Structure formats: C-alpha cells, structure tokens
C-alpha cells in the first residue's frame, strides 16, 4: 500500500498555536486555493477528504495536512502538481486571500447550517465552546514548563566542543551525499512532521519513508542536533537542492528533521520516547558525542528533568484530549443540523475545478 505524504502546518507549542500556513504554497506559483469558512461540524474535513480521494484516483499527488489538535481531522490538502490547495481558513489558522478571484476563492460552508434549529441549542453550544478553549490554556502552560526542562538539559550538554564535532560530521556527510548541481541555491519549505495532540506526542515517520529511501537516524535524547540539521540544510541548498525543514513542536525555531526529496535523503531525530520505526541507512548517536565527564557530572539532574518533562507532557496531552472531547460534543450538537448533501455537492464542484487545471 502506497504511503501518504502527511504533515502538519500548525503546532501546539509553549507559546500557543504556531502557524506555518504561509508556507503552504509558494505565492508566486499558486494557481488555485479554496478557503473554507464555517464553524464546528459543518463538514470542512469531510469535504477535503472527498476531494483528495477523487484527485488521487485521477492520478494527482496529494499532501495531507493534519490538524495538530486532532490528527484524525484534516486542516488542508495540497495538490503539488496543480499548485493548488484547499484549506480550513478559520481560527486558529485564519487565511485571507492575497489575489482574490485570481487564486483564492471563499467557500462558505456555514450556509449549510439549519440556523433556526441551532438557535434552540445556544446554551449548550456556548458551554461547549468555553470548555474547549479553557483546556487549550492548560495544555500550553504544561508545554511551557516541559520545554523549559528540556532547554535546561540541552544547555548543560551543548558545549562548543560538541557543536564543533557535529558540524564536522555534517560536513563529512555533505561531501558524500550532496553533490553540487551548478544550479542556483535551493529553497527551504517548512513543515511540522510531528505534533503534541490529543493522541500524544507523535511523528509522521511514514512521510519520511514515502519521500526518501536513504534515512540517517539522529539518536538525540537531549535536543542537541538542531545546529547539525541546519548545517546540512544550508549545504544542500547551496548545492542547488530544495529541502523540507521540519521544526520541533516544542521549539519551533529549531530544526528537528530534514528531508531532501530530490536526493531521496532524510535526516530524522529519534528519541527514546519517539523512535524512528524504520531501518535507517546510518544511525548517528549524538548522545555519545557528549563528553563523558559532562554526562557523568549531570547524570542525576538529567534523569530527574526527563522524568518531570514526561509527566508534564502527559498532562498537556490530557488537556488536549479533554479539549477534543469538548469539541466532539460541539460537533455532535451541530452535525444533525448540517445539509451534508449540499456540502458534498460543493466538494464535487471543487473537484471539477481542480481537475480542470490538470
């Protein structure tokens, strides 16, 4: 079975929701983008699933963008060959048109609500909406504390000597794996490969295997490899290759994974709790590069911080699971009062519009 290419364009981070939706498509190349508007339960994800299935059946490649709060739900689908996309353009990833009518079109799914029927459920809807948001506030507090503990461990271990070792290793890999093309510098696109969601801290490693045959696994318990990945990405771009740089959900300013699809080459971070399940081409043990004396000196402190970090992360996941439960209640209130036949007719119209671009 062919593996699907799946990413996230948003993440639950210590500072709240972090968006990469401005990198969904290159604005200069985008041909058609449908901006879905409408509240809970109006069929946004269902519409995207229908259109994506139809376009896959027609031979088009599809990139699935999952919801960072609930990975079972879609927030966008991208059609790279068509340079087109459909996106849930509501909060927290609000999207507005740059070239309305030329590229972007609004799709109002709220028009399929039965407004009189929903008005009778106003109190229940208000209660579920407030509860949903409060759980996210708790989750972000837990993620902040968890990230601070990780940062403390990283600061203890990331010495100039270690950074020099990793930079040297990165240059060696570039000399073997990345040959200069003579083309202009490549571009970097950012996508989250992992997320902290109601389902736990997860990573879509299947996307790595779908795009890349040769995988370097960076065994990295303490978040030491961001600089190495940045060096590798810079080297690949300088040689003329486009890269997909995948930030960490807890530290979105730092790289956690790197994909170079044209070379079928990937570098993935693997931790004791989130391990790459495939068979890597090479495994690089970044933990083993730490000076032995430094590791011995802080052994108990590192162990304590990891234990508390795991507990805080579990609390964040629990809060997100409670938010999901509230959202399910909200969708349950809305769903019976949505004209899904109308939603699916809209899906068919969008499908036809996209296929006309082929």
Short mmCIF file of C-alpha atoms in Angstrom, two decimals:
data_model
loop_
_atom_site.label_atom_id
_atom_site.label_comp_id
_atom_site.label_asym_id
_atom_site.label_seq_id
_atom_site.Cartn_x
_atom_site.Cartn_y
_atom_site.Cartn_z
CA UNK A 1 0.00 0.00 0.00
CA UNK A 2 1.36 3.39 -1.01
CA UNK A 3 2.15 5.59 1.98
CA UNK A 4 0.55 9.02 2.08
CA UNK A 5 2.55 12.22 2.46
CA UNK A 6 1.28 13.80 5.66
CA UNK A 7 2.48 16.86 7.56
CA UNK A 8 1.22 19.50 9.97
CA UNK A 9 1.26 23.23 9.22
CA UNK A 10 0.44 24.17 12.80
CA UNK A 11 1.65 23.06 16.20
CA UNK A 12 0.67 23.32 19.84
CA UNK A 13 3.74 24.98 21.33
CA UNK A 14 4.69 26.60 24.64
CA UNK A 15 3.74 30.00 23.17
CA UNK A 16 0.38 28.76 21.88
CA UNK A 17 -0.62 27.80 18.36
CA UNK A 18 2.28 28.23 15.90
CA UNK A 19 1.40 28.56 12.23
CA UNK A 20 3.33 27.68 9.08
CA UNK A 21 0.30 28.20 6.84
CA UNK A 22 2.08 31.00 4.98
CA UNK A 23 4.33 28.25 3.57
CA UNK A 24 1.52 26.06 2.27
CA UNK A 25 2.23 27.08 -1.35
CA UNK A 26 4.70 29.44 -2.99
CA UNK A 27 2.55 32.58 -3.53
CA UNK A 28 4.27 33.30 -6.85
CA UNK A 29 3.32 29.85 -8.21
CA UNK A 30 -0.10 29.22 -6.61
CA UNK A 31 -2.88 28.72 -9.17
CA UNK A 32 -5.99 27.96 -7.09
CA UNK A 33 -6.70 27.96 -3.35
CA UNK A 34 -10.10 27.30 -1.82
CA UNK A 35 -10.55 28.95 1.61
CA UNK A 36 -13.15 27.05 3.64
CA UNK A 37 -15.15 29.10 6.13
CA UNK A 38 -17.63 27.75 8.65
CA UNK A 39 -17.84 26.66 12.28
CA UNK A 40 -17.68 23.32 14.05
CA UNK A 41 -19.24 20.30 12.41
CA UNK A 42 -20.03 21.96 9.08
CA UNK A 43 -18.08 19.40 7.03
CA UNK A 44 -14.74 21.10 6.25
CA UNK A 45 -12.63 18.00 6.88
CA UNK A 46 -15.17 15.72 5.18
CA UNK A 47 -15.15 17.92 2.07
CA UNK A 48 -11.34 17.86 1.90
CA UNK A 49 -11.23 14.09 2.28
CA UNK A 50 -13.70 13.65 -0.58
CA UNK A 51 -11.85 15.97 -2.94
CA UNK A 52 -8.45 14.46 -2.07
CA UNK A 53 -9.73 10.92 -2.72
CA UNK A 54 -11.13 11.96 -6.10
CA UNK A 55 -7.92 13.67 -7.18
CA UNK A 56 -5.77 10.74 -6.03
CA UNK A 57 -8.00 8.47 -8.11
CA UNK A 58 -7.37 10.80 -11.07
CA UNK A 59 -3.60 10.38 -10.62
CA UNK A 60 -2.78 13.61 -8.81
CA UNK A 61 -0.32 13.71 -5.89
CA UNK A 62 -1.79 14.87 -2.58
CA UNK A 63 -0.14 16.25 0.53
CA UNK A 64 -2.36 15.84 3.59
CA UNK A 65 -2.15 18.48 6.32
CA UNK A 66 -3.44 17.10 9.61
CA UNK A 67 -4.93 19.06 12.49
CA UNK A 68 -2.44 19.46 15.35
CA UNK A 69 -5.25 19.25 17.88
CA UNK A 70 -6.86 16.14 16.36
CA UNK A 71 -4.69 14.31 13.78
CA UNK A 72 -7.71 12.34 12.56
CA UNK A 73 -9.04 15.57 11.08
CA UNK A 74 -7.70 17.49 8.07
CA UNK A 75 -6.81 21.17 8.11
CA UNK A 76 -5.70 21.34 4.47
CA UNK A 77 -4.94 19.29 1.37
CA UNK A 78 -2.29 20.42 -1.10
CA UNK A 79 -2.03 19.31 -4.72
CA UNK A 80 1.64 19.99 -5.62
CA UNK A 81 1.37 19.14 -9.33
CA UNK A 82 -1.56 21.51 -9.73
CA UNK A 83 -0.06 24.15 -7.41
CA UNK A 84 -3.43 24.25 -5.67
CA UNK A 85 -4.87 23.65 -2.22
CA UNK A 86 -7.96 23.56 -0.05
CA UNK A 87 -7.56 24.89 3.49
CA UNK A 88 -9.66 25.30 6.61
CA UNK A 89 -9.26 29.08 6.80
CA UNK A 90 -10.85 29.52 10.24
CA UNK A 91 -9.17 30.22 13.60
CA UNK A 92 -6.54 29.45 14.75
CA UNK A 93 -5.15 29.29 11.20
CA UNK A 94 -7.14 32.10 9.62
CA UNK A 95 -6.32 32.59 5.94
CA UNK A 96 -7.33 35.55 3.81
CA UNK A 97 -6.90 35.96 0.05
CA UNK A 98 -3.85 37.60 -1.47
CA UNK A 99 -5.24 37.61 -5.02
CA UNK A 100 -9.00 37.07 -4.53
CA UNK A 101 -10.74 35.76 -7.59
CA UNK A 102 -7.41 35.16 -9.31
CA UNK A 103 -6.04 32.48 -6.95
CA UNK A 104 -8.19 32.29 -3.84
CA UNK A 105 -11.92 31.67 -3.53
CA UNK A 106 -14.03 31.68 -0.36
CA UNK A 107 -16.24 28.66 0.26
CA UNK A 108 -18.90 29.38 2.88
CA UNK A 109 -19.92 26.06 4.40
CA UNK A 110 -21.83 27.89 7.12
CA UNK A 111 -24.64 28.32 4.64
CA UNK A 112 -25.44 24.63 5.08
CA UNK A 113 -26.37 25.11 8.77
CA UNK A 114 -30.02 24.93 9.83
CA UNK A 115 -29.89 28.20 11.78
CA UNK A 116 -33.34 28.01 13.48
CA UNK A 117 -32.58 24.51 14.81
CA UNK A 118 -29.15 25.55 16.10
CA UNK A 119 -30.56 28.66 17.81
CA UNK A 120 -32.52 26.33 20.10
CA UNK A 121 -29.21 24.81 21.29
CA UNK A 122 -27.50 28.11 22.03
CA UNK A 123 -26.76 27.47 25.74
CA UNK A 124 -25.28 24.02 25.10
CA UNK A 125 -23.14 25.36 22.24
CA UNK A 126 -21.83 28.28 24.32
CA UNK A 127 -20.92 25.97 27.22
CA UNK A 128 -19.02 23.51 24.98
CA UNK A 129 -17.19 26.35 23.23
CA UNK A 130 -15.93 27.87 26.50
CA UNK A 131 -14.84 24.50 27.91
CA UNK A 132 -12.96 23.67 24.71
CA UNK A 133 -10.84 26.83 24.88
CA UNK A 134 -10.00 26.51 28.60
CA UNK A 135 -8.37 23.11 28.10
CA UNK A 136 -6.00 24.58 25.50
CA UNK A 137 -4.89 27.20 28.02
CA UNK A 138 -3.93 24.45 30.47
CA UNK A 139 -2.13 22.48 27.75
CA UNK A 140 0.03 25.46 26.79
CA UNK A 141 1.06 26.03 30.42
CA UNK A 142 2.19 22.41 30.71
CA UNK A 143 4.09 22.61 27.40
CA UNK A 144 5.88 25.76 28.61
CA UNK A 145 7.13 24.00 31.74
CA UNK A 146 8.09 20.87 29.80
CA UNK A 147 10.06 22.87 27.25
CA UNK A 148 11.94 24.75 29.97
CA UNK A 149 13.16 21.45 31.43
CA UNK A 150 14.34 20.27 28.01
CA UNK A 151 16.10 23.56 27.45
CA UNK A 152 17.87 23.24 30.80
CA UNK A 153 19.20 19.77 29.85
CA UNK A 154 20.31 20.98 26.42
CA UNK A 155 22.19 23.93 27.93
CA UNK A 156 24.10 21.59 30.24
CA UNK A 157 25.36 19.39 27.40
CA UNK A 158 25.71 21.58 24.31
CA UNK A 159 29.30 22.77 24.65
CA UNK A 160 31.31 24.49 21.89
CA UNK A 161 33.34 21.28 21.57
CA UNK A 162 30.19 19.23 20.90
CA UNK A 163 28.93 21.78 18.36
CA UNK A 164 32.27 21.58 16.55
CA UNK A 165 32.08 17.76 16.45
CA UNK A 166 28.58 17.81 14.99
CA UNK A 167 29.47 20.47 12.41
CA UNK A 168 32.43 18.37 11.27
CA UNK A 169 30.21 15.28 10.99
CA UNK A 170 27.67 17.28 8.96
CA UNK A 171 30.34 18.50 6.54
CA UNK A 172 31.53 14.92 6.04
CA UNK A 173 28.00 13.75 5.23
CA UNK A 174 27.51 16.62 2.77
CA UNK A 175 30.72 15.75 0.94
CA UNK A 176 29.49 12.15 0.47
CA UNK A 177 25.77 12.59 -0.11
CA UNK A 178 25.20 16.02 -1.65
CA UNK A 179 26.91 16.70 -4.95
CA UNK A 180 26.85 20.23 -6.40
CA UNK A 181 24.40 20.70 -9.22
CA UNK A 182 25.59 24.02 -10.60
CA UNK A 183 22.04 25.34 -10.18
CA UNK A 184 21.06 28.38 -8.17
CA UNK A 185 20.54 27.86 -4.46
CA UNK A 186 17.62 25.69 -3.44
CA UNK A 187 14.72 26.78 -1.28
CA UNK A 188 13.60 25.68 2.17
CA UNK A 189 9.96 24.87 2.89
CA UNK A 190 8.91 24.31 6.48
CA UNK A 191 6.50 21.61 7.60
CA UNK A 192 5.93 20.10 11.03
CA UNK A 193 6.49 16.34 10.91
CA UNK A 194 5.38 15.87 14.50
CA UNK A 195 2.77 17.25 16.87
CA UNK A 196 1.67 17.27 20.50
CA UNK A 197 -2.02 16.45 20.22
CA UNK A 198 -4.89 14.66 21.93
CA UNK A 199 -3.28 11.43 20.70
CA UNK A 200 0.07 12.11 22.38
CA UNK A 201 3.43 13.30 21.10
CA UNK A 202 3.63 11.74 17.64
CA UNK A 203 5.64 11.95 14.44
CA UNK A 204 4.58 11.08 10.88
CA UNK A 205 7.63 8.96 10.10
CA UNK A 206 5.65 7.29 7.32
CA UNK A 207 6.03 10.53 5.35
CA UNK A 208 9.80 10.18 5.57
CA UNK A 209 9.62 6.68 4.12
CA UNK A 210 7.21 7.84 1.39
CA UNK A 211 9.59 10.57 0.21
CA UNK A 212 13.08 9.25 0.99
CA UNK A 213 14.80 5.88 0.64
CA UNK A 214 18.04 6.77 2.46
CA UNK A 215 17.45 7.79 6.08
CA UNK A 216 20.03 8.95 8.60
CA UNK A 217 18.70 8.50 12.14
CA UNK A 218 20.00 11.00 14.69
CA UNK A 219 19.74 9.40 18.12
CA UNK A 220 19.22 12.50 20.23
CA UNK A 221 17.72 12.38 23.72
CA UNK A 222 18.50 15.98 24.66
CA UNK A 223 17.66 18.06 21.58
CA UNK A 224 21.27 18.60 20.55
CA UNK A 225 21.01 18.15 16.79
CA UNK A 226 19.28 21.34 15.58
CA UNK A 227 22.57 23.00 14.61
CA UNK A 228 23.71 19.91 12.72
CA UNK A 229 20.44 19.77 10.77
CA UNK A 230 20.71 23.48 9.93
CA UNK A 231 24.24 22.92 8.60
CA UNK A 232 23.02 20.01 6.48
CA UNK A 233 20.10 22.04 5.13
CA UNK A 234 22.34 25.01 4.27
CA UNK A 235 24.78 22.73 2.47
CA UNK A 236 22.03 21.04 0.46
CA UNK A 237 20.51 24.37 -0.58
CA UNK A 238 23.91 25.78 -1.53
CA UNK A 239 24.34 22.74 -3.80
CA UNK A 240 21.06 23.56 -5.56
CA UNK A 241 18.54 21.29 -3.79
CA UNK A 242 15.18 22.27 -2.28
CA UNK A 243 14.71 21.00 1.27
CA UNK A 244 11.85 20.43 3.69
CA UNK A 245 12.92 21.62 7.12
CA UNK A 246 10.77 20.27 9.94
CA UNK A 247 10.80 22.29 13.18
CA UNK A 248 10.26 20.92 16.67
CA UNK A 249 6.73 21.42 18.05
CA UNK A 250 8.22 22.43 21.41
CA UNK A 251 10.89 24.69 19.89
CA UNK A 252 9.54 25.85 16.52
CA UNK A 253 12.62 27.97 15.88
CA UNK A 254 14.77 24.80 15.79
CA UNK A 255 15.02 22.06 13.16
CA UNK A 256 14.08 18.54 14.24
CA UNK A 257 14.07 16.70 10.89
CA UNK A 258 15.32 17.39 7.37
CA UNK A 259 14.05 15.92 4.08
CA UNK A 260 15.72 16.33 0.67
CA UNK A 261 13.23 14.58 -1.64
CA UNK A 262 15.21 15.11 -4.86
CA UNK A 263 18.07 13.10 -3.35
CA UNK A 264 15.67 10.71 -1.58
CA UNK A 265 17.66 11.59 1.54
CA UNK A 266 16.38 12.30 5.06
CA UNK A 267 17.77 13.07 8.49
CA UNK A 268 15.35 12.27 11.33
CA UNK A 269 15.65 12.86 15.04
CA UNK A 270 14.92 9.79 17.13
CA UNK A 271 14.40 9.88 20.91
CA UNK A 272 13.79 7.13 23.50
CA UNK A 273 10.08 8.02 23.54
CA UNK A 274 9.66 8.81 19.83
CA UNK A 275 11.84 6.39 17.89
CA UNK A 276 12.13 6.14 14.12
CA UNK A 277 10.48 2.75 13.39
CA UNK A 278 12.21 2.06 10.07
CA UNK A 279 15.61 0.65 9.26
CA UNK A 280 17.99 3.60 8.89
CA UNK A 281 20.83 3.75 6.40
CA UNK A 282 23.05 5.12 9.17
CA UNK A 283 22.50 5.84 12.87
CA UNK A 284 24.37 8.75 14.41
CA UNK A 285 24.43 8.70 18.22
CA UNK A 286 24.55 12.36 19.18
CA UNK A 287 24.26 11.47 22.88
CA UNK A 288 27.53 9.54 22.59
CA UNK A 289 29.30 12.65 21.28
CA UNK A 290 28.77 14.41 24.61
CA UNK A 291 31.92 14.49 26.72
CA UNK A 292 31.78 11.59 29.19
CA UNK A 293 32.71 13.72 32.18
CA UNK A 294 29.92 16.19 31.45
CA UNK A 295 27.36 13.40 31.16
CA UNK A 296 28.54 11.79 34.41
CA UNK A 297 28.52 15.11 36.27
CA UNK A 298 24.89 15.84 35.46
CA UNK A 299 23.52 12.30 35.26
CA UNK A 300 21.02 12.56 38.15
CA UNK A 301 19.91 16.05 37.15
CA UNK A 302 19.30 14.95 33.55
CA UNK A 303 17.34 11.92 34.70
CA UNK A 304 15.12 13.97 37.02
CA UNK A 305 14.41 16.57 34.35
CA UNK A 306 13.47 13.88 31.80
CA UNK A 307 11.07 12.26 34.28
CA UNK A 308 9.32 15.54 35.14
CA UNK A 309 9.26 16.54 31.45
CA UNK A 310 7.47 13.30 30.59
CA UNK A 311 4.88 13.94 33.32
CA UNK A 312 4.26 17.50 32.12
CA UNK A 313 3.94 16.35 28.53
CA UNK A 314 1.40 13.74 29.64
CA UNK A 315 -0.59 16.48 31.40
CA UNK A 316 -0.55 18.59 28.22
CA UNK A 317 -1.80 15.62 26.19
CA UNK A 318 -4.53 15.00 28.77
CA UNK A 319 -5.67 18.62 28.47
CA UNK A 320 -5.72 18.35 24.67
CA UNK A 321 -7.71 15.12 24.95
CA UNK A 322 -10.26 16.93 27.13
CA UNK A 323 -10.39 19.75 24.56
CA UNK A 324 -11.04 17.14 21.87
CA UNK A 325 -13.86 15.65 23.96
CA UNK A 326 -15.46 19.10 24.29
CA UNK A 327 -15.04 19.67 20.56
CA UNK A 328 -16.70 16.31 19.88
CA UNK A 329 -19.66 17.49 21.97
CA UNK A 330 -19.74 20.69 19.93
CA UNK A 331 -19.66 18.81 16.64
CA UNK A 332 -22.37 16.47 17.94
CA UNK A 333 -24.59 19.48 18.55
CA UNK A 334 -24.00 20.87 15.05
CA UNK A 335 -23.84 17.75 12.85
CA UNK A 336 -27.56 16.85 12.85
CA UNK A 337 -28.32 20.34 11.57
CA UNK A 338 -25.97 20.45 8.57
CA UNK A 339 -27.09 19.80 4.99
CA UNK A 340 -24.31 17.35 4.07
CA UNK A 341 -25.79 16.76 0.62
CA UNK A 342 -25.06 20.40 -0.06
CA UNK A 343 -21.51 20.02 1.35
CA UNK A 344 -20.84 17.05 -0.92
CA UNK A 345 -22.19 18.89 -3.96
CA UNK A 346 -19.72 21.66 -3.12
CA UNK A 347 -16.96 19.03 -2.91
CA UNK A 348 -17.85 17.82 -6.40
CA UNK A 349 -17.75 21.36 -7.78
CA UNK A 350 -14.31 21.95 -6.25
CA UNK A 351 -13.07 18.61 -7.61
CA UNK A 352 -14.11 19.57 -11.12
CA UNK A 353 -12.49 23.00 -10.81
CA UNK A 354 -9.20 21.46 -9.69
CA UNK A 355 -9.18 18.78 -12.37
CA UNK A 356 -9.62 21.49 -14.98
CA UNK A 357 -6.14 22.73 -14.00
CA UNK A 358 -4.51 19.43 -14.98
#
